[in-house]
Amino acid sequence: MIPKTHIDAIELIALKLEAAKLPYALVGSCNLALQGIEVTPNDVDISVHKDHLVYVRDIFKTHNPTEITEYKTTTSKQAWGVKMTINNVPVEFVGENDDGLYYEHVKKKQYTRHYHANETPVNCLNLSLEEYNYRITNRPEKAALVKKEIDRMAKALTCPG
């Protein structure tokens, strides 16, 4: 279940990024919850291109964004981030190169889905990629949770007989 504060933050983010024409995808626990997995998210994670973090800081300047910081990652892919608080919800924009773990899939329609925060469409990374990314970043518990839900959904779609 996603708290209303998180839904409202996601909606604001989606509206502003769409208006700025910046490609993005909701990732992490809010993404899982928006797609029906029973998790309680603590924050909102958004994947963007690293070059767009400068624009993100400007677009959300009233939310006191941090400086752009390079992250240490558990893969060979580089990442940078900007953090802020929107509606009392911690928000993290993770910027990657074109071939980034998350970002390389953001602009590919087969890897993203539209779900809604209130009435606003939100680009969400699909569950298969979330499961894969959790697995290769050494988060087996989250990977197993997502895999279980994928299997449950596949079974529900299977016709008897």
mmCIF file of C-alpha atoms in Angstrom:
data_model
loop_
_atom_site.group_PDB
_atom_site.id
_atom_site.type_symbol
_atom_site.label_atom_id
_atom_site.label_comp_id
_atom_site.label_asym_id
_atom_site.label_seq_id
_atom_site.Cartn_x
_atom_site.Cartn_y
_atom_site.Cartn_z
ATOM 1 C CA MET A 1 0.000 0.000 0.000
ATOM 2 C CA ILE A 2 1.364 3.377 -0.970
ATOM 3 C CA PRO A 3 0.686 6.235 1.438
ATOM 4 C CA LYS A 4 -1.216 9.173 -0.078
ATOM 5 C CA THR A 5 1.782 11.440 0.542
ATOM 6 C CA HIS A 6 3.862 9.198 -1.726
ATOM 7 C CA ILE A 7 1.161 9.091 -4.425
ATOM 8 C CA ASP A 8 0.944 12.889 -4.373
ATOM 9 C CA ALA A 9 4.745 13.191 -4.613
ATOM 10 C CA ILE A 10 4.844 10.732 -7.534
ATOM 11 C CA GLU A 11 2.082 12.656 -9.300
ATOM 12 C CA LEU A 12 3.930 15.965 -8.920
ATOM 13 C CA ILE A 13 7.166 14.409 -10.175
ATOM 14 C CA ALA A 14 5.459 12.834 -13.199
ATOM 15 C CA LEU A 15 3.690 16.074 -14.132
ATOM 16 C CA LYS A 16 6.867 18.153 -13.889
ATOM 17 C CA LEU A 17 9.104 15.678 -15.733
ATOM 18 C CA GLU A 18 6.532 15.206 -18.505
ATOM 19 C CA ALA A 19 6.156 18.992 -18.859
ATOM 20 C CA ALA A 20 9.954 19.273 -19.160
ATOM 21 C CA LYS A 21 9.992 16.330 -21.621
ATOM 22 C CA LEU A 22 12.572 14.475 -19.522
ATOM 23 C CA PRO A 23 12.477 10.675 -19.876
ATOM 24 C CA TYR A 24 12.142 8.955 -16.507
ATOM 25 C CA ALA A 25 10.861 5.834 -14.790
ATOM 26 C CA LEU A 26 9.641 5.162 -11.288
ATOM 27 C CA VAL A 27 11.770 2.381 -9.790
ATOM 28 C CA GLY A 28 12.178 0.702 -6.423
ATOM 29 C CA SER A 29 9.600 0.014 -3.749
ATOM 30 C CA CYS A 30 7.069 2.658 -4.871
ATOM 31 C CA ASN A 31 7.179 1.140 -8.340
ATOM 32 C CA LEU A 32 6.582 -2.322 -6.889
ATOM 33 C CA ALA A 33 3.685 -1.077 -4.759
ATOM 34 C CA LEU A 34 2.104 0.845 -7.652
ATOM 35 C CA GLN A 35 2.169 -2.408 -9.641
ATOM 36 C CA GLY A 36 0.410 -4.337 -6.884
ATOM 37 C CA ILE A 37 3.200 -5.870 -4.806
ATOM 38 C CA GLU A 38 2.557 -5.599 -1.082
ATOM 39 C CA VAL A 39 5.448 -3.475 0.135
ATOM 40 C CA THR A 40 5.430 -0.286 2.155
ATOM 41 C CA PRO A 41 7.752 2.194 0.485
ATOM 42 C CA ASN A 42 9.864 4.591 2.508
ATOM 43 C CA ASP A 43 10.876 6.850 -0.355
ATOM 44 C CA VAL A 44 10.377 7.540 -4.059
ATOM 45 C CA ASP A 45 13.138 6.544 -6.513
ATOM 46 C CA ILE A 46 13.237 7.930 -10.049
ATOM 47 C CA SER A 47 15.612 6.902 -12.849
ATOM 48 C CA VAL A 48 16.758 9.683 -15.195
ATOM 49 C CA HIS A 49 19.711 10.370 -17.468
ATOM 50 C CA LYS A 50 22.732 11.733 -15.596
ATOM 51 C CA ASP A 51 22.793 14.858 -17.770
ATOM 52 C CA HIS A 52 19.215 15.625 -16.717
ATOM 53 C CA LEU A 53 20.046 15.850 -13.014
ATOM 54 C CA VAL A 54 20.935 19.524 -13.544
ATOM 55 C CA TYR A 55 17.419 20.121 -14.890
ATOM 56 C CA VAL A 56 15.891 18.067 -12.077
ATOM 57 C CA ARG A 57 17.599 20.330 -9.547
ATOM 58 C CA ASP A 58 16.176 23.395 -11.295
ATOM 59 C CA ILE A 59 12.658 21.985 -11.802
ATOM 60 C CA PHE A 60 12.417 20.997 -8.134
ATOM 61 C CA LYS A 61 14.422 23.904 -6.668
ATOM 62 C CA THR A 62 11.626 24.752 -4.198
ATOM 63 C CA HIS A 63 12.189 21.310 -2.621
ATOM 64 C CA ASN A 64 15.819 22.068 -1.676
ATOM 65 C CA PRO A 65 17.579 19.454 -3.808
ATOM 66 C CA THR A 66 21.046 18.316 -2.813
ATOM 67 C CA GLU A 67 24.051 18.795 -5.027
ATOM 68 C CA ILE A 68 24.669 16.095 -7.621
ATOM 69 C CA THR A 69 26.644 13.315 -5.949
ATOM 70 C CA GLU A 70 28.452 10.390 -7.557
ATOM 71 C CA TYR A 71 27.403 7.065 -6.053
ATOM 72 C CA LYS A 72 29.429 3.957 -5.353
ATOM 73 C CA THR A 73 27.653 1.096 -7.083
ATOM 74 C CA THR A 74 27.796 -2.679 -6.797
ATOM 75 C CA THR A 75 28.068 -3.028 -10.582
ATOM 76 C CA SER A 76 30.352 -1.555 -13.233
ATOM 77 C CA LYS A 77 27.652 1.005 -14.101
ATOM 78 C CA GLN A 78 28.176 4.551 -12.843
ATOM 79 C CA ALA A 79 25.400 6.508 -11.133
ATOM 80 C CA TRP A 80 24.844 9.951 -9.659
ATOM 81 C CA GLY A 81 22.038 11.242 -7.508
ATOM 82 C CA VAL A 82 20.043 14.179 -6.269
ATOM 83 C CA LYS A 83 17.923 13.911 -3.134
ATOM 84 C CA MET A 84 15.112 16.088 -1.840
ATOM 85 C CA THR A 85 11.879 15.951 0.103
ATOM 86 C CA ILE A 86 8.493 16.393 -1.589
ATOM 87 C CA ASN A 87 5.309 16.366 0.537
ATOM 88 C CA ASN A 88 7.427 15.144 3.482
ATOM 89 C CA VAL A 89 8.496 12.136 1.386
ATOM 90 C CA PRO A 90 12.198 11.448 0.701
ATOM 91 C CA VAL A 91 12.794 11.448 -3.063
ATOM 92 C CA GLU A 92 15.910 10.287 -4.878
ATOM 93 C CA PHE A 93 16.628 10.912 -8.549
ATOM 94 C CA VAL A 94 19.286 8.499 -9.792
ATOM 95 C CA GLY A 95 21.065 9.587 -12.957
ATOM 96 C CA GLU A 96 22.888 7.137 -15.185
ATOM 97 C CA ASN A 97 24.597 7.025 -18.554
ATOM 98 C CA ASP A 98 22.682 5.763 -21.599
ATOM 99 C CA ASP A 99 23.743 2.199 -20.740
ATOM 100 C CA GLY A 100 22.902 2.499 -17.029
ATOM 101 C CA LEU A 101 21.413 -0.387 -15.086
ATOM 102 C CA TYR A 102 17.992 1.286 -15.019
ATOM 103 C CA TYR A 103 18.226 4.144 -17.518
ATOM 104 C CA GLU A 104 19.100 2.013 -20.541
ATOM 105 C CA HIS A 105 15.494 0.737 -20.373
ATOM 106 C CA VAL A 106 13.690 3.991 -19.599
ATOM 107 C CA LYS A 107 13.105 5.009 -23.228
ATOM 108 C CA LYS A 108 12.284 1.490 -24.433
ATOM 109 C CA LYS A 109 8.516 1.056 -24.362
ATOM 110 C CA GLN A 110 8.697 -2.724 -23.877
ATOM 111 C CA TYR A 111 10.439 -2.201 -20.533
ATOM 112 C CA THR A 112 8.169 0.456 -19.054
ATOM 113 C CA ARG A 113 4.480 0.502 -18.218
ATOM 114 C CA HIS A 114 2.065 3.304 -17.427
ATOM 115 C CA TYR A 115 0.363 3.162 -14.062
ATOM 116 C CA HIS A 116 -1.482 6.013 -12.390
ATOM 117 C CA ALA A 117 -0.808 8.201 -9.368
ATOM 118 C CA ASN A 118 -4.203 9.753 -8.758
ATOM 119 C CA GLU A 119 -5.224 10.396 -12.396
ATOM 120 C CA THR A 120 -1.715 11.054 -13.701
ATOM 121 C CA PRO A 121 0.078 8.458 -15.851
ATOM 122 C CA VAL A 122 3.469 7.466 -14.456
ATOM 123 C CA ASN A 123 6.269 5.684 -16.330
ATOM 124 C CA CYS A 124 7.205 2.588 -14.317
ATOM 125 C CA LEU A 125 9.995 0.094 -14.950
ATOM 126 C CA ASN A 126 8.462 -3.327 -15.535
ATOM 127 C CA LEU A 127 8.666 -5.963 -12.828
ATOM 128 C CA SER A 128 10.942 -8.332 -14.767
ATOM 129 C CA LEU A 129 13.629 -5.662 -14.948
ATOM 130 C CA GLU A 130 13.142 -4.731 -11.306
ATOM 131 C CA GLU A 131 13.650 -8.397 -10.376
ATOM 132 C CA TYR A 132 16.764 -8.642 -12.558
ATOM 133 C CA ASN A 133 18.228 -5.415 -11.152
ATOM 134 C CA TYR A 134 17.621 -6.513 -7.563
ATOM 135 C CA ARG A 135 19.321 -9.824 -8.336
ATOM 136 C CA ILE A 136 22.468 -8.356 -9.904
ATOM 137 C CA THR A 137 22.792 -5.687 -7.212
ATOM 138 C CA ASN A 138 22.868 -8.391 -4.540
ATOM 139 C CA ARG A 139 19.406 -7.819 -3.042
ATOM 140 C CA PRO A 140 18.089 -11.396 -3.148
ATOM 141 C CA GLU A 141 15.150 -10.835 -0.779
ATOM 142 C CA LYS A 142 13.646 -8.120 -2.973
ATOM 143 C CA ALA A 143 14.412 -10.135 -6.118
ATOM 144 C CA ALA A 144 12.584 -13.139 -4.639
ATOM 145 C CA LEU A 145 9.596 -10.994 -3.654
ATOM 146 C CA VAL A 146 9.261 -9.604 -7.180
ATOM 147 C CA LYS A 147 9.816 -13.024 -8.802
ATOM 148 C CA LYS A 148 7.086 -14.520 -6.620
ATOM 149 C CA GLU A 149 4.648 -11.817 -7.767
ATOM 150 C CA ILE A 150 5.615 -12.270 -11.427
ATOM 151 C CA ASP A 151 5.012 -16.022 -11.089
ATOM 152 C CA ARG A 152 1.677 -15.411 -9.343
ATOM 153 C CA MET A 153 0.538 -13.050 -12.101
ATOM 154 C CA ALA A 154 1.634 -15.473 -14.822
ATOM 155 C CA LYS A 155 -0.266 -18.286 -13.133
ATOM 156 C CA ALA A 156 -3.382 -16.103 -12.849
ATOM 157 C CA LEU A 157 -3.214 -15.454 -16.602
ATOM 158 C CA THR A 158 -2.858 -19.134 -17.489
ATOM 159 C CA CYS A 159 -6.059 -20.683 -18.756
ATOM 160 C CA PRO A 160 -7.067 -23.964 -17.089
ATOM 161 C CA GLY A 161 -7.111 -27.123 -19.117
#
